[in-house]
CSV table of C-alpha atoms and ligand atoms in Angstrom, one decimal:
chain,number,residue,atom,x,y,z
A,17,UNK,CA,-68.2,5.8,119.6
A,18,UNK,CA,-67.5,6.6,122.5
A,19,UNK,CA,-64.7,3.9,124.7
A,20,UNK,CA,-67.2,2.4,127.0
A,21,UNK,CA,-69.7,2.2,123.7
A,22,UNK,CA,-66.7,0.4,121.9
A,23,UNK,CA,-66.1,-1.8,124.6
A,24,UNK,CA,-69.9,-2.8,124.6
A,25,UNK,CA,-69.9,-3.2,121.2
A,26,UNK,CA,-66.9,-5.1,121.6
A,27,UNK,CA,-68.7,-7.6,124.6
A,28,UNK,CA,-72.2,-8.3,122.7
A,29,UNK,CA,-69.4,-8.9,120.0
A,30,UNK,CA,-67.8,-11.8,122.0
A,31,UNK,CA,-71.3,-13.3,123.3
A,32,UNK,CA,-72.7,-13.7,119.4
A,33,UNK,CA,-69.0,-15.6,118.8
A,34,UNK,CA,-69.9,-17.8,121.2
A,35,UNK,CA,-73.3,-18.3,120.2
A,36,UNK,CA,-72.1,-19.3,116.6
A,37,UNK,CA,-68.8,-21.4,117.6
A,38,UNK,CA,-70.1,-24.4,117.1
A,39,UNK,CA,-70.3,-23.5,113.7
A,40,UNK,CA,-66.8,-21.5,113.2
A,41,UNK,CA,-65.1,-24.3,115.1
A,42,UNK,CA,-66.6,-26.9,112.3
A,43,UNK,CA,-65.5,-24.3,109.3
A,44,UNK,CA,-61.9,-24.3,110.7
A,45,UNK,CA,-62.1,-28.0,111.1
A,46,UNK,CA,-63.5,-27.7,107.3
A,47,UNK,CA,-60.7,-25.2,105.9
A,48,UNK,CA,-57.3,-26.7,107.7
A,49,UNK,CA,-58.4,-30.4,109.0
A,50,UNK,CA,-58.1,-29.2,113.1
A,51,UNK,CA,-59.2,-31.7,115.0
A,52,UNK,CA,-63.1,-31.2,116.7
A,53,UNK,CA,-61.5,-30.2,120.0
A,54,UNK,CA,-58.5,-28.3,118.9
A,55,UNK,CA,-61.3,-26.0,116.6
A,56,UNK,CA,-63.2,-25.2,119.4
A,57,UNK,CA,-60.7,-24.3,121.7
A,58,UNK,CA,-59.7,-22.0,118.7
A,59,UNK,CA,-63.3,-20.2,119.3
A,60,UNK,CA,-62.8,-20.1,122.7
A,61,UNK,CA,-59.6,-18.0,122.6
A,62,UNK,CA,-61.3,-16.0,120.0
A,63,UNK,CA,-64.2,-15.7,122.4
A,64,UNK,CA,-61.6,-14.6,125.3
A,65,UNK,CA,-59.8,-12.3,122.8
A,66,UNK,CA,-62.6,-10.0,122.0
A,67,UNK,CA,-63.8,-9.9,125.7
A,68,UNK,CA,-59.9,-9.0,127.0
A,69,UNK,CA,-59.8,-6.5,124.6
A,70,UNK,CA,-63.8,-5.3,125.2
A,71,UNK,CA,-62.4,-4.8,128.6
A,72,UNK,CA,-59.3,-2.7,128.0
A,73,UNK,CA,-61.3,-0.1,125.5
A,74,UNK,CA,-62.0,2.4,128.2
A,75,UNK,CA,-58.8,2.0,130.1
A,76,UNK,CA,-56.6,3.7,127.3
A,77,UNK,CA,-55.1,6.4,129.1
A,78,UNK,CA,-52.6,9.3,128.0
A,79,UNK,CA,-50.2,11.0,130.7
A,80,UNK,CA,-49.4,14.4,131.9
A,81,UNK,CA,-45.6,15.3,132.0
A,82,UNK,CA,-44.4,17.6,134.7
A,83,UNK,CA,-42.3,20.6,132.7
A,84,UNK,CA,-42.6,23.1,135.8
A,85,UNK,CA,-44.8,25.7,136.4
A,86,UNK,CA,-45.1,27.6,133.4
A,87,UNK,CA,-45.9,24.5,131.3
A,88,UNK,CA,-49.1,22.4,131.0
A,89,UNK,CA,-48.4,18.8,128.6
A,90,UNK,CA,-50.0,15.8,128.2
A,91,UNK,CA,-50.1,13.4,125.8
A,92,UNK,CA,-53.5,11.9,124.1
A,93,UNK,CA,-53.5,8.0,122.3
A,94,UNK,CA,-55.1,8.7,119.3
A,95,UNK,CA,-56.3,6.0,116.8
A,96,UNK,CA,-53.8,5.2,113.6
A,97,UNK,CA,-56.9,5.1,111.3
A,98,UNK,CA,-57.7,2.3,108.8
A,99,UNK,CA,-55.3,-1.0,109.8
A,100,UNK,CA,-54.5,-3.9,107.6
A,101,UNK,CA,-54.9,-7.4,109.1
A,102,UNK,CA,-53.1,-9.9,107.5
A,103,UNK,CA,-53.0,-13.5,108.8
A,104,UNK,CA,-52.0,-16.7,108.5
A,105,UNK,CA,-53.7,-20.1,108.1
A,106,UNK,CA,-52.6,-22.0,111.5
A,107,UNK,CA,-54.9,-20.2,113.6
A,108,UNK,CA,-57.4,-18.8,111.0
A,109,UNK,CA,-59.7,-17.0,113.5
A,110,UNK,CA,-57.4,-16.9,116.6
A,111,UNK,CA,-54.8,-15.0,114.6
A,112,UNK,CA,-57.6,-13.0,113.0
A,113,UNK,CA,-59.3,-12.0,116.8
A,114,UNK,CA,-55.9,-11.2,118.2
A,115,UNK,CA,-55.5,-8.8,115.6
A,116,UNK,CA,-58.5,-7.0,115.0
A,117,UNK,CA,-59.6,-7.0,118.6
A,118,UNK,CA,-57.4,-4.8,119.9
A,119,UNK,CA,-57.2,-2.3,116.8
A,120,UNK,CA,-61.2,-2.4,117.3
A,121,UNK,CA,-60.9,-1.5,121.3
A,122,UNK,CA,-58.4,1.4,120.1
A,123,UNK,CA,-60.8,2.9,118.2
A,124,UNK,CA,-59.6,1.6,114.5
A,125,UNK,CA,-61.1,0.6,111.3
A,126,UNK,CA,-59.9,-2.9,110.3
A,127,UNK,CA,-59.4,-4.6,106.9
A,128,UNK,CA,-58.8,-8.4,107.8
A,129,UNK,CA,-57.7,-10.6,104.7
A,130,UNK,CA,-57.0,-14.4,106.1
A,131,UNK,CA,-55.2,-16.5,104.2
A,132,UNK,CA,-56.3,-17.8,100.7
A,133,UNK,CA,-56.1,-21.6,102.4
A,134,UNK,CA,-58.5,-20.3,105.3
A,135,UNK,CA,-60.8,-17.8,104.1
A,136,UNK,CA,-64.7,-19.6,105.4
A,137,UNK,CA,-64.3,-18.4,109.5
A,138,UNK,CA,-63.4,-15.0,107.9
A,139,UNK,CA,-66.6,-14.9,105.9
A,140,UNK,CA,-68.6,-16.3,109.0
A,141,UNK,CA,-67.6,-13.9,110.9
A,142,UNK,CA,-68.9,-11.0,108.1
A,143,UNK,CA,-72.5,-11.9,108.7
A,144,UNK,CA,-71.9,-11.5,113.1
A,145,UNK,CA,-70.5,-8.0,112.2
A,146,UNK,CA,-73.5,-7.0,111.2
A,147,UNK,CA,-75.7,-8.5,114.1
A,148,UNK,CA,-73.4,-6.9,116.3
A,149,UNK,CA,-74.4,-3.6,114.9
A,150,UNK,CA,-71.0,-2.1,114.3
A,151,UNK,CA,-71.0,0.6,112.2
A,152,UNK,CA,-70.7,0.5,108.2
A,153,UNK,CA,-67.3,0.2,107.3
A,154,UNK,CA,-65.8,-0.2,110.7
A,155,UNK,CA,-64.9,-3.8,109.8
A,156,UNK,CA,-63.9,-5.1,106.4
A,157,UNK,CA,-62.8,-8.5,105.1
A,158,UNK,CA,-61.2,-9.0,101.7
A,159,UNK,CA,-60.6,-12.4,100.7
A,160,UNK,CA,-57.5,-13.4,98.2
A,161,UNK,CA,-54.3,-14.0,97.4
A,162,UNK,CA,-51.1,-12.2,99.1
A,163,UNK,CA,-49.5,-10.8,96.5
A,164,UNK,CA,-52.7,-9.4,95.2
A,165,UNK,CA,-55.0,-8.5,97.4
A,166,UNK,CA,-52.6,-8.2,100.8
A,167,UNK,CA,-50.5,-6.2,98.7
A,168,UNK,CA,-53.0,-3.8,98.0
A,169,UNK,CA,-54.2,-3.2,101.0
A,170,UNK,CA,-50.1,-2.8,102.4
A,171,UNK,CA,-49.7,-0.2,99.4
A,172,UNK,CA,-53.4,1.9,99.5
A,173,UNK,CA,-52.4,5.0,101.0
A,174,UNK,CA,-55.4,5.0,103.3
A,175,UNK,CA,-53.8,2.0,105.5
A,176,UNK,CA,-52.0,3.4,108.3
A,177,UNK,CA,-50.7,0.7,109.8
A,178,UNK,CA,-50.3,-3.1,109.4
A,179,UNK,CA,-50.2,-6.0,111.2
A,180,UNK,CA,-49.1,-9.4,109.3
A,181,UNK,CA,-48.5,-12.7,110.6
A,182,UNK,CA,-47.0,-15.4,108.7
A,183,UNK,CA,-43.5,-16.5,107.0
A,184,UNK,CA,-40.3,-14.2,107.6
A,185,UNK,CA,-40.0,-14.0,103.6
A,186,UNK,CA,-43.0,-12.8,103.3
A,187,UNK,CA,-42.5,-10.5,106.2
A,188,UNK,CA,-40.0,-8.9,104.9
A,189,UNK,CA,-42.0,-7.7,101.6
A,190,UNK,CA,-44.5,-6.3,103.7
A,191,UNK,CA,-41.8,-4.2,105.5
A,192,UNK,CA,-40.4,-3.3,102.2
A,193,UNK,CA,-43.5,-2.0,100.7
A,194,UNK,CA,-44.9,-1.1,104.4
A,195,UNK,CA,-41.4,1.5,104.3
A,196,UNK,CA,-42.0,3.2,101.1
A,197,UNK,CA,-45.5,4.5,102.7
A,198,UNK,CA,-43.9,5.1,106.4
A,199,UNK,CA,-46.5,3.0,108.1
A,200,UNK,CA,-46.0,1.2,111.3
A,201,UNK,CA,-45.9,-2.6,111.3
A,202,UNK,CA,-46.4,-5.6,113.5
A,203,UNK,CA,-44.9,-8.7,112.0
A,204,UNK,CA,-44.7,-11.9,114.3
A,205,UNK,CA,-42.4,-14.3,111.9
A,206,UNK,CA,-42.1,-17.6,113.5
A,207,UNK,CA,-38.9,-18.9,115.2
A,208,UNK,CA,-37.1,-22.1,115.7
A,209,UNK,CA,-38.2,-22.3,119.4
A,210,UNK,CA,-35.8,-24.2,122.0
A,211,UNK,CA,-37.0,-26.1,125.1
A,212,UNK,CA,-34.1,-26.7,127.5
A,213,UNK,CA,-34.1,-29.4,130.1
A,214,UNK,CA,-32.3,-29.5,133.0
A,215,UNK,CA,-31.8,-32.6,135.3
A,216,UNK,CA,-33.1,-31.0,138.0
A,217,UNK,CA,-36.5,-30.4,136.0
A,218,UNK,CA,-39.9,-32.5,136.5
A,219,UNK,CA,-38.9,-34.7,133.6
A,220,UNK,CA,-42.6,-35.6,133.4
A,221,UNK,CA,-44.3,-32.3,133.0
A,222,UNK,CA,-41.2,-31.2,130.8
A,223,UNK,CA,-42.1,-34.4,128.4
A,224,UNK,CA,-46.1,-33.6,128.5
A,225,UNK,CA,-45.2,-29.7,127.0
A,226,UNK,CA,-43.1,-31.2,124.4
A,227,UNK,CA,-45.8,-33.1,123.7
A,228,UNK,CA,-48.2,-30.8,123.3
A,229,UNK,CA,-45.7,-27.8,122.3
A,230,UNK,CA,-43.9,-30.2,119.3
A,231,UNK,CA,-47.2,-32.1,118.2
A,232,UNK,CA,-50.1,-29.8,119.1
A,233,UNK,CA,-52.1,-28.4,115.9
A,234,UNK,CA,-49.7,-30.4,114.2
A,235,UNK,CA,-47.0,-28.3,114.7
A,236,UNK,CA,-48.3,-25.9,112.8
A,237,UNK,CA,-47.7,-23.2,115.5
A,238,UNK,CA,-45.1,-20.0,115.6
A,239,UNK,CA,-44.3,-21.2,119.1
A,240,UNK,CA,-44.3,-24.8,119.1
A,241,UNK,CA,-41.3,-26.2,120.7
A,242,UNK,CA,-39.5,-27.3,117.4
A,243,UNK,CA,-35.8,-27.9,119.1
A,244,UNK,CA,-35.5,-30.0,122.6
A,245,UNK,CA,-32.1,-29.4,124.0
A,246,UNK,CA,-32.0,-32.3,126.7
A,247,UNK,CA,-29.0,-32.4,129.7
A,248,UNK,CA,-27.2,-35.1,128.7
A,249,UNK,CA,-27.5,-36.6,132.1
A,250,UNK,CA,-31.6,-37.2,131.8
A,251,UNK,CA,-31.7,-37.2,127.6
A,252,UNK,CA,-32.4,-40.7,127.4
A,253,UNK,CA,-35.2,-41.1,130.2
A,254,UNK,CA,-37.0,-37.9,129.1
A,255,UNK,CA,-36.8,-39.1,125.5
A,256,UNK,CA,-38.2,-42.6,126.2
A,257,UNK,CA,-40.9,-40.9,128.3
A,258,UNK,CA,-41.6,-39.1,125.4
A,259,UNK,CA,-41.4,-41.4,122.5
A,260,UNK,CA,-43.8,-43.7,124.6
A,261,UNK,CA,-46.5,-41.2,124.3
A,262,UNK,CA,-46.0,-39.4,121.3
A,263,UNK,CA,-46.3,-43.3,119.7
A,264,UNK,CA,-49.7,-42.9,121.8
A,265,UNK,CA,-51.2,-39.8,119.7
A,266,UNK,CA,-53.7,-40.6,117.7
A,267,UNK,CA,-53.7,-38.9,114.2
A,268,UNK,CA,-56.4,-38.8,111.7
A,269,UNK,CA,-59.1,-36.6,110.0
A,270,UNK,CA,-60.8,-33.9,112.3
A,271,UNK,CA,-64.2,-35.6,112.9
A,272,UNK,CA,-62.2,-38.5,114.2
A,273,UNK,CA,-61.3,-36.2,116.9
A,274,UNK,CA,-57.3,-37.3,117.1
A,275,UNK,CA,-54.4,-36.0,118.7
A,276,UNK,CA,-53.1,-34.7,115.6
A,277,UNK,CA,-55.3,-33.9,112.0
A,278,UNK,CA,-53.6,-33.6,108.8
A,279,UNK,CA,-51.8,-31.1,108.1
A,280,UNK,CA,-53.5,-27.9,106.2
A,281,UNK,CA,-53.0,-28.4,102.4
A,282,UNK,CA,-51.1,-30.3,100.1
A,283,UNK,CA,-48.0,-27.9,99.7
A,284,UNK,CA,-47.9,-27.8,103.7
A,285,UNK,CA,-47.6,-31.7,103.1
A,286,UNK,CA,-44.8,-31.6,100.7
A,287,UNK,CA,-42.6,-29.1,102.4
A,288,UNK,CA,-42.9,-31.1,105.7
A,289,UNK,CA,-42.0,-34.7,103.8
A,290,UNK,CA,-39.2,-33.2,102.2
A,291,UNK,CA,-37.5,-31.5,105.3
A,292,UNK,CA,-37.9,-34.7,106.5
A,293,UNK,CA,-36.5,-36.6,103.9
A,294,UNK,CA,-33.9,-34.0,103.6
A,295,UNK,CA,-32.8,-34.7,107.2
A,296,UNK,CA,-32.4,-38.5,106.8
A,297,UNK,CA,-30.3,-37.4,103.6
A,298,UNK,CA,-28.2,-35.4,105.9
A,299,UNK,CA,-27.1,-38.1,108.1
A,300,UNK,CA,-30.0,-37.0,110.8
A,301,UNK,CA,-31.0,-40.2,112.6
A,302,UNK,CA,-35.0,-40.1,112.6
A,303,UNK,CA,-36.1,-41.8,116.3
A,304,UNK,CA,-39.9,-42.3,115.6
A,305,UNK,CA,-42.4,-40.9,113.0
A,306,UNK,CA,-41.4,-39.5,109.7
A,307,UNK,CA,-44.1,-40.8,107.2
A,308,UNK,CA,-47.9,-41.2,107.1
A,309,UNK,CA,-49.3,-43.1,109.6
A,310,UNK,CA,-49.8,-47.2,108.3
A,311,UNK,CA,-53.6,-46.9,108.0
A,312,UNK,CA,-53.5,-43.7,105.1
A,313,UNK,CA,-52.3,-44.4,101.5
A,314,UNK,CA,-53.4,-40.7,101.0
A,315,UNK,CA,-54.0,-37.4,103.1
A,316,UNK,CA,-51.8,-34.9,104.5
A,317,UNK,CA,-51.2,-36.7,107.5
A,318,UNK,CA,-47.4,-36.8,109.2
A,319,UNK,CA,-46.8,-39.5,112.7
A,320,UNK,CA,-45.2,-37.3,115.3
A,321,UNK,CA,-41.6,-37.2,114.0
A,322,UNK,CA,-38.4,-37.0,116.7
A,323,UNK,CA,-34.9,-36.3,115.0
A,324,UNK,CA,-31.8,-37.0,117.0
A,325,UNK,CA,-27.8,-36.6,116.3
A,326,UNK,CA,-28.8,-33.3,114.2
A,327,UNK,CA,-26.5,-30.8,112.9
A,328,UNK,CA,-26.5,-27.4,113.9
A,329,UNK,CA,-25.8,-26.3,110.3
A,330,UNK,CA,-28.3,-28.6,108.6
A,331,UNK,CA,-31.6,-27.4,107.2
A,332,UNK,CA,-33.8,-29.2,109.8
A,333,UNK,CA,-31.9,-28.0,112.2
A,334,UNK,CA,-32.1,-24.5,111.5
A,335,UNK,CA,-35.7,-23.5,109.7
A,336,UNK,CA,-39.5,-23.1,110.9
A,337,UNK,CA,-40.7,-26.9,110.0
A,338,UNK,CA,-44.4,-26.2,110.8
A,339,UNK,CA,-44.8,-29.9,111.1
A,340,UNK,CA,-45.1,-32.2,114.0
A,341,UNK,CA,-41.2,-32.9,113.4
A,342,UNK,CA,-39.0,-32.3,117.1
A,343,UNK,CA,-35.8,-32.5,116.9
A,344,UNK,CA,-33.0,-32.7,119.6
A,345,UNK,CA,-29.5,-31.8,120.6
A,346,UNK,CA,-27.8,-33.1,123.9
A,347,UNK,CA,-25.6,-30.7,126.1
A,348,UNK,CA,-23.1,-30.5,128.9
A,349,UNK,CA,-23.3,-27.3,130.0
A,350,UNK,CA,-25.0,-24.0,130.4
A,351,UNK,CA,-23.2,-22.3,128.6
A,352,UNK,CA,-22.9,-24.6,125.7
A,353,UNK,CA,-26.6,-24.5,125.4
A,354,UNK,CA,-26.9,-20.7,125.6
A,355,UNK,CA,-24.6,-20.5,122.6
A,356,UNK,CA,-26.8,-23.4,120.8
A,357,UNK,CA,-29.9,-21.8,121.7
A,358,UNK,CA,-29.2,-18.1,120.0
A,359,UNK,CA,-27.5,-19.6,117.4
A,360,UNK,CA,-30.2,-18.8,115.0
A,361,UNK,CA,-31.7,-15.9,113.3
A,362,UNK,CA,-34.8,-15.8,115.0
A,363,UNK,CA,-35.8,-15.4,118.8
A,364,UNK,CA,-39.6,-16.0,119.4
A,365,UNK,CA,-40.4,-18.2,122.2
A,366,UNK,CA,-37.1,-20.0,124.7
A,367,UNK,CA,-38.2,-22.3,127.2
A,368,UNK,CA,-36.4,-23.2,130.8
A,369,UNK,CA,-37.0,-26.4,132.6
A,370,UNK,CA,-35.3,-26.6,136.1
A,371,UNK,CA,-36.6,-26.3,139.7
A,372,UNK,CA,-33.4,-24.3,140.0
A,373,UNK,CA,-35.7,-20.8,139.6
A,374,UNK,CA,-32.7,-18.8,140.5
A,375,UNK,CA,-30.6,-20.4,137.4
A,376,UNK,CA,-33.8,-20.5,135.1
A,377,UNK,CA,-33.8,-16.7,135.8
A,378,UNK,CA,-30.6,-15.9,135.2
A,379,UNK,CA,-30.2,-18.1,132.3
A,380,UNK,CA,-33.7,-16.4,130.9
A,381,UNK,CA,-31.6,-12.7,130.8
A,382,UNK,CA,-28.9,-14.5,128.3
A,383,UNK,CA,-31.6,-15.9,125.8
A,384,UNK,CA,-32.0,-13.6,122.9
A,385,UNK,CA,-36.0,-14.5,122.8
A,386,UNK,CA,-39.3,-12.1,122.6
A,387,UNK,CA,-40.6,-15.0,125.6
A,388,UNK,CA,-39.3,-16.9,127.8
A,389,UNK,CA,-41.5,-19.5,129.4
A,390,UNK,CA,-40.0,-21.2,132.6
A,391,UNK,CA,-41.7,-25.1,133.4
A,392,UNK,CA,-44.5,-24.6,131.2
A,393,UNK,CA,-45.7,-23.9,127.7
A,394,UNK,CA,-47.8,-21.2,125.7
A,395,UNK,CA,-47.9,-19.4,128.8
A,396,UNK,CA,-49.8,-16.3,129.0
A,397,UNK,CA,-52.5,-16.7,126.8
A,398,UNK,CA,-54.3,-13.5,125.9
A,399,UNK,CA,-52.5,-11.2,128.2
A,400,UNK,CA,-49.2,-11.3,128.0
A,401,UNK,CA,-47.3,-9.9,125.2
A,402,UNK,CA,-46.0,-12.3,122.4
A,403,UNK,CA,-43.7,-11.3,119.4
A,404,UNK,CA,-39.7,-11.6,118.8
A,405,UNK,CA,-36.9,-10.4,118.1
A,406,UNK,CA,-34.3,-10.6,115.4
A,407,UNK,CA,-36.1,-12.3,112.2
A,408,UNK,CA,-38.9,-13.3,114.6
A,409,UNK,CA,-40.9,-9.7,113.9
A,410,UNK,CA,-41.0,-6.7,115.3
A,411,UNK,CA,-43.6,-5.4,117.8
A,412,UNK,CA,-45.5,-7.5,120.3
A,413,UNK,CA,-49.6,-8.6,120.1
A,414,UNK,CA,-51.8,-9.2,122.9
A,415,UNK,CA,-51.8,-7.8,126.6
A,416,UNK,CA,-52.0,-3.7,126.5
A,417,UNK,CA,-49.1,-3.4,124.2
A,418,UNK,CA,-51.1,-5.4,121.7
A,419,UNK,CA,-53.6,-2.5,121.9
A,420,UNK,CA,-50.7,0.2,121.8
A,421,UNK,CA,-49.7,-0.6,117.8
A,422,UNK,CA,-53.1,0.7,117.1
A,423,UNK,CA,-52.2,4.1,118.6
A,424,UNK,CA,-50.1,6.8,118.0
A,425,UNK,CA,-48.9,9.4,120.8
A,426,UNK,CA,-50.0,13.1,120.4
A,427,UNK,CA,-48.0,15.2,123.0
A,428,UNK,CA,-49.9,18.4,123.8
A,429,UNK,CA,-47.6,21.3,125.5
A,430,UNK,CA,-49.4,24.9,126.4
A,431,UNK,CA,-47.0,27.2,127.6
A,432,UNK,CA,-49.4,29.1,130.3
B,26,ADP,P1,-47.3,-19.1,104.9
B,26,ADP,O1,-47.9,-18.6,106.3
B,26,ADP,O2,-48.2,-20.1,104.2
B,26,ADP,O3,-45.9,-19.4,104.9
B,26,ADP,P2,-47.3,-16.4,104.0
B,26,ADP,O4,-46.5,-15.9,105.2
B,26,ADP,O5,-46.8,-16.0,102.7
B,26,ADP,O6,-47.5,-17.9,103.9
B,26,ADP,O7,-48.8,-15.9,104.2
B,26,ADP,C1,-49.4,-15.4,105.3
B,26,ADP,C2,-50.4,-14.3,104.8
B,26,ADP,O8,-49.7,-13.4,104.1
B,26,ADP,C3,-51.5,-14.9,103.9
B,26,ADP,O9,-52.7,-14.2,104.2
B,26,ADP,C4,-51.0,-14.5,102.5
B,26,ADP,O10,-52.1,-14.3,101.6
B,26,ADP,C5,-50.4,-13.1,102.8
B,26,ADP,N1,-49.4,-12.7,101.8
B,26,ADP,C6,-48.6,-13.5,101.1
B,26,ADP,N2,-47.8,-12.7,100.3
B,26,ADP,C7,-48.1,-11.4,100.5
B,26,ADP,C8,-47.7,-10.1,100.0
B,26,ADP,N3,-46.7,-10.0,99.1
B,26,ADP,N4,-48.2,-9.0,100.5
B,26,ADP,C9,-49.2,-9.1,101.5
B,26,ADP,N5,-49.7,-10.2,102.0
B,26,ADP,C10,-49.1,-11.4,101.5
């Protein structure tokens, strides 16, 4: 096709999305217990992400490059070929649209396989392929298990590149086999994602972010805000501000439409309760939350959970939770918290509060992060580019670059 027709493709794409979310929305609701209104925001973005990238497929340009006079070069963006799409469960659809999307708009073949825990959007989404009239074979969707089918489709030698979301141990398999095959990767791995807060900040916007950042989708979310460094000077109003209304959230099974649904399956449960129990073990003193709400004797529900007086060396401290468990650390000064802040091995997502923007820029330059958000949360939404650095992944998704992993550079030189 030709990139206008892909872009059109891509657009009538988007519209039969929309025309069907109700129903999506309820199978991701069905598959990982999201909330009604947290599902279908889900759709939406998936909605948005097929219409961003519908948009970009005929602005993928090459460049010429000036050698002098005797020289004509340019450079053409070619397509890698077949890509592997291997997601996650947080975001079953959203992390399946922002991958496929922009491999589609490059001109790619795509194998999606979701995650065994999520696989009914996935399959949905088979049966609007072919209303969409894309050709045979330009999409594919292979349901199963990592370490069968995902591996497979990593290993066949027809995959030319892959893009996996998902845990940094699992990550790193993929790049292992992903090497012996020379194929280009995009891994985004999760992080352990600090939100600083200065005293000069709008406490009250700061404490409605870490709301939504620590608690949304039940903190099942790469970029959530999982550690809340607090200026020692405002810790103890911005923490009552926010222990009022976290206690507030609602939490309870997705037609109930709470704050907060359960989490997404049973071993998602477990590993949550025992970090938890783990940290009051470690001499972590919980604030608020830490069990199942009152009214459940069963169900994979967690209360919004806040940790203070945490080590820096303890395992709460330090690993992706994927829970609605905060935790927070108190500091002096700037420097102090730039140290605390890196102090990991994984850098997705930093956040600055301070109506200081001159010290919230600065301060953004020593934060060894993929983003940096200043006064507000999950900016950027489907055009700005995401990923991290260190253990966080390699390679960034969404915005142009997110198109750019699908293609690979072919420099053409004529000597005249
Ligand atoms: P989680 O996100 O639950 O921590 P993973 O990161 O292991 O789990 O899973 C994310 C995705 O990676 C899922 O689709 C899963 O099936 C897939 N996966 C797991 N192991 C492998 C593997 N060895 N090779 C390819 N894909 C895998």
């Amino acid at each position: 096709l030709t990139p206008f027709e892909r872009g059109k493709l891509l657009y009538k794409f988007s519209d039969i999305i929309e025309k069907n979310s109700n129903n999506l929305s309820y199978l991701e609701s069905l598959d990982v217990g999201k909330p009604k209104s947290e599902a279908e925001g889900d759709i939406n973005g998936v909605v948005n992400c097929f219409r961003y990238n519908a948009g970009a497929a005929d602005k993928i340009e090459g460049a010429t490059i000036p050698l002098g006079s005797e020289f004509v070069d340019y450079t053409e963006l070619v397509p890698l070929g077949v890509t592997a799409h291997i997601v996650p469960w947080n975001f079953p659809l959203g992390m399946a649209a922002r991958s496929l999307a922009p491999a589609l708009a490059a001109g790619c073949t795509v194998v999606l396989k979701p995650a065994e825990q999520s696989s009914l959007s996935a399959i949905a989404l088979g049966d609007l392929i072919k209303e969409a009239g894309f050709p045979e074979g330009v999409i594919n969707i292979v349901t199963g298990y990592g370490e069968q089918a995902g591996s497979m489709l990593v290993n066949h030698p027809l995959v030319k590149g892959i893009t996996f979301t998902g845990s940094v141990e699992t990550g790193k398999i993929i790049y292992g086999n992903a090497a012996k095959g020379i194929k280009p990767v995009v891994l985004e791995l999760g992080g352990k994602n600090p939100m600083i807060v200065f005293p000069d900040a709008n406490i009250s916007k700061a404490v409605d972010d870490a709301i939504d950042a620590s608690f949304g989708n039940s903190g099942q979310v790469c970029s959530s805000s999982s550690r809340l460094f607090l200026h020692e000077d405002i810790s103890e109003e911005f923490l009552k501000e926010f222990e009022d209304k976290a206690l507030k959230l609602t939490v309870g099974p997705p037609e109930e439409n709470p704050n907060l649904g359960p989490l997404a399956s049973e071993e998602q449960y477990d590993k949550v309760m025992s970090y938890i129990n783990q940290g009051i073990k470690d001499g972590s003193k919980l604030r608020f939350g830490g069990t199942r709400p009152n009214r459940f004797s069963k169900g994979y529900y967690v209360m919004p959970t806040l940790f203070e007086k945490v080590d820096m060396t303890t395992q709460l401290a330090k690993d992706e939770i994927f829970g609605p468990v905060a935790i927070v650390h108190n500091f002096k000064q700037e420097e102090e918290v730039i140290k605390m802040a890196n102090a990991y091995d994984t850098g997705l997502v930093a956040g600055i509060y301070s109506e200081n923007i001159s010290r919230s820029l600065n301060l953004s330059r020593h934060l060894d992060f993929g983003s940096v958000w200043i006064n507000g949360w999950f900016i950027g939404g489907l055009q700005a580019p995401t990923g991290g650095v260190k253990m966080s992944g390699i390679g960034r998704e969404r915005g142009m670059p997110g198109i750019h992993n699908y293609l690979y550079i072919k420099n053409i030189g004529v000597h005249l």
